[in-house]
PDB file of C-alpha atoms in Angstrom:
ATOM      1  CA  MET F   1       4.832  -7.270 -14.699  1.00  0.00           C
ATOM      2  CA  SER F   2       3.115  -9.858 -12.432  1.00  0.00           C
ATOM      3  CA  PRO F   3       3.948  -9.199  -8.508  1.00  0.00           C
ATOM      4  CA  PRO F   4       6.554 -11.558  -7.300  1.00  0.00           C
ATOM      5  CA  ALA F   5       5.895 -14.258  -4.739  1.00  0.00           C
ATOM      6  CA  GLY F   6       5.395 -13.283  -1.496  1.00  0.00           C
ATOM      7  CA  PHE F   7       4.517  -9.855  -2.678  1.00  0.00           C
ATOM      8  CA  GLY F   8       1.906  -9.370  -0.065  1.00  0.00           C
ATOM      9  CA  ALA F   9       3.972 -10.398   2.947  1.00  0.00           C
ATOM     10  CA  ASN F  10       6.832  -8.442   1.925  1.00  0.00           C
ATOM     11  CA  LEU F  11       4.574  -5.093   1.185  1.00  0.00           C
ATOM     12  CA  ALA F  12       3.389  -5.755   4.871  1.00  0.00           C
ATOM     13  CA  ARG F  13       6.890  -5.796   6.370  1.00  0.00           C
ATOM     14  CA  ARG F  14       7.805  -2.765   4.324  1.00  0.00           C
ATOM     15  CA  VAL F  15       4.772  -0.792   5.695  1.00  0.00           C
ATOM     16  CA  ALA F  16       5.176  -2.028   9.122  1.00  0.00           C
ATOM     17  CA  THR F  17       8.653  -1.209   9.302  1.00  0.00           C
ATOM     18  CA  ALA F  18       8.091   2.430   7.806  1.00  0.00           C
ATOM     19  CA  ALA F  19       5.213   3.109  10.065  1.00  0.00           C
ATOM     20  CA  VAL F  20       7.462   2.576  13.220  1.00  0.00           C
ATOM     21  CA  ALA F  21      10.827   4.174  11.747  1.00  0.00           C
ATOM     22  CA  LEU F  22       9.238   7.238  10.209  1.00  0.00           C
ATOM     23  CA  PRO F  23       7.393   8.900  13.231  1.00  0.00           C
ATOM     24  CA  LEU F  24      10.524   8.248  15.163  1.00  0.00           C
ATOM     25  CA  LEU F  25      12.805   9.923  12.875  1.00  0.00           C
ATOM     26  CA  LEU F  26      10.317  13.037  12.442  1.00  0.00           C
ATOM     27  CA  ALA F  27      10.380  13.121  16.103  1.00  0.00           C
ATOM     28  CA  ALA F  28      14.171  13.355  16.327  1.00  0.00           C
ATOM     29  CA  PHE F  29      14.080  15.911  13.443  1.00  0.00           C
ATOM     30  CA  PHE F  30      11.707  18.386  14.986  1.00  0.00           C
ATOM     31  CA  LEU F  31      11.708  17.638  18.879  1.00  0.00           C
ATOM     32  CA  GLY F  32      15.406  17.073  19.287  1.00  0.00           C
ATOM     33  CA  PRO F  33      18.483  19.291  18.893  1.00  0.00           C
ATOM     34  CA  PRO F  34      20.049  19.652  15.355  1.00  0.00           C
ATOM     35  CA  LEU F  35      22.953  17.345  16.687  1.00  0.00           C
ATOM     36  CA  LEU F  36      20.705  14.446  17.087  1.00  0.00           C
ATOM     37  CA  GLY F  37      19.703  14.351  13.491  1.00  0.00           C
ATOM     38  CA  ALA F  38      23.416  14.648  12.596  1.00  0.00           C
ATOM     39  CA  GLY F  39      24.153  11.955  15.128  1.00  0.00           C
ATOM     40  CA  ILE F  40      21.477   9.688  13.432  1.00  0.00           C
ATOM     41  CA  ALA F  41      23.245  10.299  10.488  1.00  0.00           C
ATOM     42  CA  ALA F  42      26.632   9.285  11.655  1.00  0.00           C
ATOM     43  CA  ALA F  43      25.021   6.168  13.296  1.00  0.00           C
ATOM     44  CA  ALA F  44      23.369   5.107   9.896  1.00  0.00           C
ATOM     45  CA  VAL F  45      26.414   5.664   7.708  1.00  0.00           C
ATOM     46  CA  ILE F  46      28.730   3.371  10.356  1.00  0.00           C
ATOM     47  CA  ILE F  47      26.201   0.626  10.393  1.00  0.00           C
ATOM     48  CA  GLY F  48      26.274   1.158   6.447  1.00  0.00           C
ATOM     49  CA  LEU F  49      30.056   0.784   6.552  1.00  0.00           C
ATOM     50  CA  TRP F  50      30.111  -2.358   8.644  1.00  0.00           C
ATOM     51  CA  GLU F  51      27.500  -3.749   5.734  1.00  0.00           C
ATOM     52  CA  PHE F  52      30.063  -2.782   2.855  1.00  0.00           C
ATOM     53  CA  PHE F  53      32.585  -4.530   4.819  1.00  0.00           C
ATOM     54  CA  ALA F  54      30.551  -7.810   5.136  1.00  0.00           C
ATOM     55  CA  LEU F  55      29.958  -7.213   1.195  1.00  0.00           C
ATOM     56  CA  MET F  56      33.917  -7.341   0.826  1.00  0.00           C
ATOM     57  CA  ARG F  57      34.039 -10.461   3.007  1.00  0.00           C
ATOM     58  CA  ALA F  58      31.349 -12.192   0.911  1.00  0.00           C
ATOM     59  CA  ARG F  59      34.105 -11.646  -1.917  1.00  0.00           C
ATOM     60  CA  GLY F  60      37.075 -13.011   0.126  1.00  0.00           C
ATOM     61  CA  LEU F  61      38.430  -9.755   0.926  1.00  0.00           C
ATOM     62  CA  VAL F  62      39.644  -8.684   4.405  1.00  0.00           C
ATOM     63  CA  PRO F  63      38.477  -4.836   5.201  1.00  0.00           C
ATOM     64  CA  PHE F  64      40.876  -2.652   7.377  1.00  0.00           C
ATOM     65  CA  ARG F  65      38.213  -1.927   9.790  1.00  0.00           C
ATOM     66  CA  ALA F  66      40.020   0.730  11.862  1.00  0.00           C
ATOM     67  CA  THR F  67      41.372   2.538   9.003  1.00  0.00           C
ATOM     68  CA  GLY F  68      37.839   2.630   7.331  1.00  0.00           C
ATOM     69  CA  VAL F  69      36.314   3.986  10.383  1.00  0.00           C
ATOM     70  CA  VAL F  70      38.867   6.587  11.104  1.00  0.00           C
ATOM     71  CA  LEU F  71      38.622   7.807   7.232  1.00  0.00           C
ATOM     72  CA  LEU F  72      34.918   7.764   7.377  1.00  0.00           C
ATOM     73  CA  ALA F  73      34.741  10.018  10.631  1.00  0.00           C
ATOM     74  CA  ALA F  74      37.227  12.287   9.224  1.00  0.00           C
ATOM     75  CA  VAL F  75      35.457  12.959   5.715  1.00  0.00           C
ATOM     76  CA  PHE F  76      31.990  12.961   7.324  1.00  0.00           C
ATOM     77  CA  VAL F  77      32.966  15.906   9.893  1.00  0.00           C
ATOM     78  CA  GLU F  78      34.636  17.645   7.090  1.00  0.00           C
ATOM     79  CA  VAL F  79      31.766  18.009   4.924  1.00  0.00           C
ATOM     80  CA  GLY F  80      30.518  21.497   5.012  1.00  0.00           C
ATOM     81  CA  ARG F  81      33.727  23.114   6.623  1.00  0.00           C
ATOM     82  CA  PRO F  82      36.051  25.611   4.656  1.00  0.00           C
ATOM     83  CA  VAL F  83      38.804  22.945   4.866  1.00  0.00           C
ATOM     84  CA  ALA F  84      38.607  20.649   1.907  1.00  0.00           C
ATOM     85  CA  PRO F  85      38.441  16.826   2.733  1.00  0.00           C
ATOM     86  CA  ALA F  86      41.272  16.190   0.325  1.00  0.00           C
ATOM     87  CA  SER F  87      43.717  17.757   2.943  1.00  0.00           C
ATOM     88  CA  LEU F  88      43.172  14.393   4.948  1.00  0.00           C
ATOM     89  CA  TRP F  89      44.380  12.263   2.269  1.00  0.00           C
ATOM     90  CA  PRO F  90      47.888  12.334   3.229  1.00  0.00           C
ATOM     91  CA  ALA F  91      47.405  11.270   6.727  1.00  0.00           C
ATOM     92  CA  VAL F  92      44.846   8.575   5.536  1.00  0.00           C
ATOM     93  CA  ALA F  93      47.427   7.277   2.880  1.00  0.00           C
ATOM     94  CA  LEU F  94      49.908   6.807   5.867  1.00  0.00           C
ATOM     95  CA  LEU F  95      47.515   5.204   8.108  1.00  0.00           C
ATOM     96  CA  THR F  96      46.730   2.649   5.158  1.00  0.00           C
ATOM     97  CA  LEU F  97      50.423   1.966   4.676  1.00  0.00           C
ATOM     98  CA  VAL F  98      50.982   1.272   8.203  1.00  0.00           C
ATOM     99  CA  SER F  99      47.962  -0.938   8.252  1.00  0.00           C
ATOM    100  CA  LEU F 100      49.240  -2.827   5.314  1.00  0.00           C
ATOM    101  CA  LEU F 101      52.700  -3.478   6.527  1.00  0.00           C
ATOM    102  CA  ALA F 102      51.284  -4.108  10.206  1.00  0.00           C
ATOM    103  CA  ARG F 103      49.007  -7.062   8.822  1.00  0.00           C
ATOM    104  CA  GLY F 104      52.236  -8.966   7.358  1.00  0.00           C
ATOM    105  CA  ALA F 105      50.366 -10.327   4.536  1.00  0.00           C
ATOM    106  CA  ASP F 106      51.445 -10.090   0.862  1.00  0.00           C
ATOM    107  CA  PHE F 107      51.554  -6.477  -0.066  1.00  0.00           C
ATOM    108  CA  ALA F 108      50.101  -7.208  -3.674  1.00  0.00           C
ATOM    109  CA  ALA F 109      47.439  -9.546  -2.378  1.00  0.00           C
ATOM    110  CA  THR F 110      45.982  -6.765   0.302  1.00  0.00           C
ATOM    111  CA  VAL F 111      46.125  -3.936  -2.020  1.00  0.00           C
ATOM    112  CA  PRO F 112      42.654  -4.592  -3.313  1.00  0.00           C
ATOM    113  CA  SER F 113      41.170  -4.941   0.199  1.00  0.00           C
ATOM    114  CA  ALA F 114      42.806  -1.495   1.204  1.00  0.00           C
ATOM    115  CA  ALA F 115      41.370   0.224  -1.908  1.00  0.00           C
ATOM    116  CA  LEU F 116      37.801  -0.903  -1.349  1.00  0.00           C
ATOM    117  CA  THR F 117      38.275  -0.091   2.398  1.00  0.00           C
ATOM    118  CA  LEU F 118      39.214   3.465   1.356  1.00  0.00           C
ATOM    119  CA  LEU F 119      36.827   3.544  -1.443  1.00  0.00           C
ATOM    120  CA  GLY F 120      33.701   2.563   0.922  1.00  0.00           C
ATOM    121  CA  ALA F 121      34.575   4.768   3.816  1.00  0.00           C
ATOM    122  CA  ALA F 122      35.053   7.833   1.387  1.00  0.00           C
ATOM    123  CA  TYR F 123      31.776   7.478  -0.312  1.00  0.00           C
ATOM    124  CA  LEU F 124      29.728   6.944   2.995  1.00  0.00           C
ATOM    125  CA  GLY F 125      31.760   9.422   4.760  1.00  0.00           C
ATOM    126  CA  ALA F 126      31.223  12.369   2.064  1.00  0.00           C
ATOM    127  CA  MET F 127      27.530  11.513   1.181  1.00  0.00           C
ATOM    128  CA  GLY F 128      26.459  10.696   4.799  1.00  0.00           C
ATOM    129  CA  GLY F 129      28.218  13.992   6.072  1.00  0.00           C
ATOM    130  CA  ALA F 130      25.972  15.958   3.491  1.00  0.00           C
ATOM    131  CA  ILE F 131      22.872  14.402   5.331  1.00  0.00           C
ATOM    132  CA  ALA F 132      24.361  15.755   8.744  1.00  0.00           C
ATOM    133  CA  ALA F 133      25.394  19.053   7.209  1.00  0.00           C
ATOM    134  CA  LEU F 134      21.878  19.491   5.525  1.00  0.00           C
ATOM    135  CA  ARG F 135      20.484  19.464   9.000  1.00  0.00           C
ATOM    136  CA  LEU F 136      23.220  21.794  10.608  1.00  0.00           C
ATOM    137  CA  LEU F 137      22.996  24.233   7.581  1.00  0.00           C
ATOM    138  CA  ASP F 138      20.303  26.371   9.552  1.00  0.00           C
ATOM    139  CA  PRO F 139      18.361  26.049  12.684  1.00  0.00           C
ATOM    140  CA  GLU F 140      15.198  24.372  13.119  1.00  0.00           C
ATOM    141  CA  PRO F 141      12.657  24.078  11.861  1.00  0.00           C
ATOM    142  CA  ALA F 142      14.319  25.103   8.377  1.00  0.00           C
ATOM    143  CA  GLY F 143      16.962  22.568   8.687  1.00  0.00           C
ATOM    144  CA  ALA F 144      14.478  19.753   9.909  1.00  0.00           C
ATOM    145  CA  TRP F 145      12.220  20.426   7.110  1.00  0.00           C
ATOM    146  CA  ARG F 146      14.973  20.148   4.709  1.00  0.00           C
ATOM    147  CA  LEU F 147      15.752  16.598   5.932  1.00  0.00           C
ATOM    148  CA  VAL F 148      12.139  15.923   5.641  1.00  0.00           C
ATOM    149  CA  LEU F 149      12.419  16.886   2.093  1.00  0.00           C
ATOM    150  CA  LEU F 150      15.300  14.482   1.182  1.00  0.00           C
ATOM    151  CA  LEU F 151      13.210  11.860   2.941  1.00  0.00           C
ATOM    152  CA  ALA F 152       9.894  12.632   1.221  1.00  0.00           C
ATOM    153  CA  ILE F 153      11.607  12.909  -2.271  1.00  0.00           C
ATOM    154  CA  VAL F 154      13.229   9.245  -1.729  1.00  0.00           C
ATOM    155  CA  MET F 155      10.411   8.039  -0.131  1.00  0.00           C
ATOM    156  CA  ALA F 156       7.727   9.023  -2.505  1.00  0.00           C
ATOM    157  CA  SER F 157      10.102   8.019  -5.500  1.00  0.00           C
ATOM    158  CA  ASP F 158      10.739   4.541  -4.036  1.00  0.00           C
ATOM    159  CA  THR F 159       7.073   4.042  -3.399  1.00  0.00           C
ATOM    160  CA  ALA F 160       5.878   5.155  -6.884  1.00  0.00           C
ATOM    161  CA  ALA F 161       8.694   3.192  -8.482  1.00  0.00           C
ATOM    162  CA  PHE F 162       7.478   0.088  -6.758  1.00  0.00           C
ATOM    163  CA  PHE F 163       4.153   0.245  -7.546  1.00  0.00           C
ATOM    164  CA  VAL F 164       4.271   1.509 -10.944  1.00  0.00           C
ATOM    165  CA  GLY F 165       7.091  -0.781 -11.885  1.00  0.00           C
ATOM    166  CA  THR F 166       4.946  -4.027 -10.321  1.00  0.00           C
ATOM    167  CA  ALA F 167       1.681  -2.829 -12.120  1.00  0.00           C
ATOM    168  CA  ALA F 168       3.119  -1.718 -15.449  1.00  0.00           C
ATOM    169  CA  GLY F 169       6.851  -2.606 -15.818  1.00  0.00           C
ATOM    170  CA  ARG F 170       7.584  -4.129 -19.276  1.00  0.00           C
ATOM    171  CA  ARG F 171      11.251  -2.806 -20.343  1.00  0.00           C
ATOM    172  CA  ARG F 172      14.132  -3.853 -18.087  1.00  0.00           C
ATOM    173  CA  LEU F 173      16.131  -0.779 -16.893  1.00  0.00           C
ATOM    174  CA  ALA F 174      19.298  -2.500 -16.099  1.00  0.00           C
ATOM    175  CA  PRO F 175      18.897  -6.189 -16.656  1.00  0.00           C
ATOM    176  CA  ASP F 176      22.448  -7.077 -15.859  1.00  0.00           C
ATOM    177  CA  ILE F 177      22.376  -5.248 -12.766  1.00  0.00           C
ATOM    178  CA  SER F 178      19.109  -5.182 -11.295  1.00  0.00           C
ATOM    179  CA  PRO F 179      16.361  -7.407 -13.278  1.00  0.00           C
ATOM    180  CA  GLY F 180      13.524  -6.305 -11.154  1.00  0.00           C
ATOM    181  CA  LYS F 181      13.894  -2.566 -12.188  1.00  0.00           C
ATOM    182  CA  THR F 182      12.094  -1.363 -15.137  1.00  0.00           C
ATOM    183  CA  VAL F 183      11.947   1.836 -17.308  1.00  0.00           C
ATOM    184  CA  GLU F 184       8.519   2.242 -16.509  1.00  0.00           C
ATOM    185  CA  GLY F 185       8.942   1.926 -12.514  1.00  0.00           C
ATOM    186  CA  ALA F 186      11.965   4.588 -12.935  1.00  0.00           C
ATOM    187  CA  ALA F 187       9.465   6.776 -14.599  1.00  0.00           C
ATOM    188  CA  GLY F 188       7.166   6.383 -11.991  1.00  0.00           C
ATOM    189  CA  GLY F 189       9.912   7.237  -9.276  1.00  0.00           C
ATOM    190  CA  LEU F 190      10.748  10.211 -11.051  1.00  0.00           C
ATOM    191  CA  ALA F 191       7.318  11.554 -10.842  1.00  0.00           C
ATOM    192  CA  GLY F 192       6.914  10.618  -7.329  1.00  0.00           C
ATOM    193  CA  GLY F 193      10.025  12.447  -6.327  1.00  0.00           C
ATOM    194  CA  VAL F 194       8.744  15.562  -7.923  1.00  0.00           C
ATOM    195  CA  ALA F 195       5.285  14.905  -6.127  1.00  0.00           C
ATOM    196  CA  GLY F 196       6.966  14.492  -2.973  1.00  0.00           C
ATOM    197  CA  ALA F 197       9.116  17.549  -3.246  1.00  0.00           C
ATOM    198  CA  ALA F 198       5.995  19.730  -3.934  1.00  0.00           C
ATOM    199  CA  VAL F 199       3.956  18.539  -0.802  1.00  0.00           C
ATOM    200  CA  VAL F 200       6.889  19.309   1.460  1.00  0.00           C
ATOM    201  CA  ARG F 201       7.209  22.661  -0.192  1.00  0.00           C
ATOM    202  CA  VAL F 202       3.728  23.401   0.623  1.00  0.00           C
ATOM    203  CA  LEU F 203       3.789  22.146   4.211  1.00  0.00           C
ATOM    204  CA  GLY F 204       7.019  23.492   5.372  1.00  0.00           C
ATOM    205  CA  LEU F 205       9.066  25.172   2.955  1.00  0.00           C
ATOM    206  CA  PRO F 206       6.990  28.016   1.449  1.00  0.00           C
ATOM    207  CA  SER F 207       9.795  30.117   0.560  1.00  0.00           C
ATOM    208  CA  LEU F 208      11.325  27.541  -1.673  1.00  0.00           C
ATOM    209  CA  PRO F 209      10.249  28.588  -4.994  1.00  0.00           C
ATOM    210  CA  LEU F 210       7.844  26.079  -6.656  1.00  0.00           C
ATOM    211  CA  ALA F 211       9.930  25.683  -9.812  1.00  0.00           C
ATOM    212  CA  HIS F 212      13.029  24.844  -7.690  1.00  0.00           C
ATOM    213  CA  ALA F 213      11.084  22.214  -5.611  1.00  0.00           C
ATOM    214  CA  LEU F 214      10.038  20.297  -8.498  1.00  0.00           C
ATOM    215  CA  LEU F 215      13.400  20.562 -10.169  1.00  0.00           C
ATOM    216  CA  LEU F 216      15.139  19.504  -6.688  1.00  0.00           C
ATOM    217  CA  GLY F 217      12.474  16.748  -6.627  1.00  0.00           C
ATOM    218  CA  LEU F 218      13.571  15.313 -10.083  1.00  0.00           C
ATOM    219  CA  ALA F 219      17.184  15.703  -9.449  1.00  0.00           C
ATOM    220  CA  VAL F 220      17.115  13.818  -6.327  1.00  0.00           C
ATOM    221  CA  ALA F 221      14.928  11.073  -7.588  1.00  0.00           C
ATOM    222  CA  ALA F 222      17.110  10.592 -10.487  1.00  0.00           C
ATOM    223  CA  LEU F 223      20.304  10.162  -8.329  1.00  0.00           C
ATOM    224  CA  GLY F 224      18.378   8.002  -5.996  1.00  0.00           C
ATOM    225  CA  ILE F 225      17.573   5.839  -8.810  1.00  0.00           C
ATOM    226  CA  ALA F 226      21.576   5.883  -9.709  1.00  0.00           C
ATOM    227  CA  GLY F 227      22.446   5.274  -6.026  1.00  0.00           C
ATOM    228  CA  ASP F 228      20.147   2.116  -5.919  1.00  0.00           C
ATOM    229  CA  LEU F 229      21.488   0.578  -9.181  1.00  0.00           C
ATOM    230  CA  LEU F 230      25.034   1.165  -7.591  1.00  0.00           C
ATOM    231  CA  GLU F 231      24.190  -0.535  -4.415  1.00  0.00           C
ATOM    232  CA  SER F 232      22.454  -3.428  -6.600  1.00  0.00           C
ATOM    233  CA  LEU F 233      25.704  -3.933  -8.464  1.00  0.00           C
ATOM    234  CA  LEU F 234      27.645  -4.212  -5.404  1.00  0.00           C
ATOM    235  CA  LYS F 235      25.200  -6.657  -4.103  1.00  0.00           C
ATOM    236  CA  ARG F 236      25.411  -8.715  -7.150  1.00  0.00           C
ATOM    237  CA  TRP F 237      29.204  -8.351  -7.094  1.00  0.00           C
ATOM    238  CA  ALA F 238      29.078  -9.831  -3.423  1.00  0.00           C
ATOM    239  CA  GLY F 239      26.581 -12.505  -4.478  1.00  0.00           C
ATOM    240  CA  VAL F 240      24.081 -11.122  -1.591  1.00  0.00           C
ATOM    241  CA  LYS F 241      20.318 -10.234  -2.209  1.00  0.00           C
ATOM    242  CA  ASP F 242      20.123  -7.588   0.664  1.00  0.00           C
ATOM    243  CA  SER F 243      23.072  -5.771   2.274  1.00  0.00           C
ATOM    244  CA  GLY F 244      21.698  -6.814   5.681  1.00  0.00           C
ATOM    245  CA  VAL F 245      18.549  -7.477   7.642  1.00  0.00           C
ATOM    246  CA  LEU F 246      18.313  -4.621   9.824  1.00  0.00           C
ATOM    247  CA  PHE F 247      14.986  -3.559   8.237  1.00  0.00           C
ATOM    248  CA  PRO F 248      12.158  -6.127   7.883  1.00  0.00           C
ATOM    249  CA  GLY F 249      11.186  -5.874   4.387  1.00  0.00           C
ATOM    250  CA  HIS F 250      13.829  -3.449   3.272  1.00  0.00           C
ATOM    251  CA  GLY F 251      16.656  -5.118   3.964  1.00  0.00           C
ATOM    252  CA  GLY F 252      19.748  -3.676   5.491  1.00  0.00           C
ATOM    253  CA  MET F 253      21.082  -0.086   6.331  1.00  0.00           C
ATOM    254  CA  LEU F 254      22.644   0.199   2.623  1.00  0.00           C
ATOM    255  CA  ASP F 255      19.514  -1.115   1.267  1.00  0.00           C
ATOM    256  CA  ARG F 256      17.943   2.107   2.737  1.00  0.00           C
ATOM    257  CA  LEU F 257      20.775   4.757   2.541  1.00  0.00           C
ATOM    258  CA  ASP F 258      21.674   4.284  -1.338  1.00  0.00           C
ATOM    259  CA  SER F 259      19.062   6.820  -2.878  1.00  0.00           C
ATOM    260  CA  LEU F 260      19.494   9.129   0.137  1.00  0.00           C
ATOM    261  CA  LEU F 261      23.409   9.139  -0.133  1.00  0.00           C
ATOM    262  CA  PHE F 262      23.373  10.337  -3.663  1.00  0.00           C
ATOM    263  CA  GLY F 263      20.420  12.914  -3.100  1.00  0.00           C
ATOM    264  CA  ALA F 264      21.753  14.525  -0.155  1.00  0.00           C
ATOM    265  CA  PRO F 265      24.577  16.682  -1.650  1.00  0.00           C
ATOM    266  CA  VAL F 266      22.246  18.150  -4.389  1.00  0.00           C
ATOM    267  CA  LEU F 267      20.020  19.567  -1.516  1.00  0.00           C
ATOM    268  CA  TYR F 268      22.858  20.374   0.849  1.00  0.00           C
ATOM    269  CA  TYR F 269      24.778  22.522  -1.861  1.00  0.00           C
ATOM    270  CA  TYR F 270      21.567  24.260  -3.505  1.00  0.00           C
ATOM    271  CA  PHE F 271      20.460  25.464   0.082  1.00  0.00           C
ATOM    272  CA  SER F 272      24.192  26.504   0.856  1.00  0.00           C
ATOM    273  CA  LEU F 273      24.120  28.441  -2.271  1.00  0.00           C
ATOM    274  CA  LEU F 274      20.994  30.521  -0.891  1.00  0.00           C
ATOM    275  CA  ARG F 275      22.540  31.556   2.392  1.00  0.00           C
TER     276      ARG F 275
END
């Protein structure tokens, strides 16, 4: 597959953005308290929720902002706690009903907006909460290295998929959802995820069995591809190219979070079982 128009300029923007953001994230993970990493995850999913609301508006739907933020926060803080997030649903359902009635619009016409608001908030809250819980699971540096493991797998997978797909991509992976993604690129992404996990295991997680690290890399990379396709489906549904413009060359927050959100629960529950 030949490089698309503007490939060089877009690549330069991607590299420049990563060169600024990555050192800041690593400094926050290793030099700041564990709550700082959790706070960064919280801020990211709130921004992601706002971008999700923008996708809804692009389709003519009206998001329930207050309800969405309350649900996101409630689910986010419950991840990793003994109390199941499902215990929050009666309160959320009541809040949604009150919001519907207060809006004064036609009930049937408002239901799709309410349903998508709840879906987006629950998705971002639960998956984003797993990122924060992964950082808080153990004191530093173990918790920090586990976040680095997540980032390394996703970044290595994305990078490998990008270059392999550009250089050797032939067969479309999901042409109706994301025409630019190829089977070859996805295979490269899986290999990149495994390699990223192996590197972090050597550098900062020597107690993690190598076979486990490689399997985690494969699983997180595969789920990351699924998350990327889901976000592509949402953008196609909304008729937009990117979820936002927050990161030059990378798009919006949702464009950066999609793979992380799907991979974080795997790492969180794996390391939880080891405790």
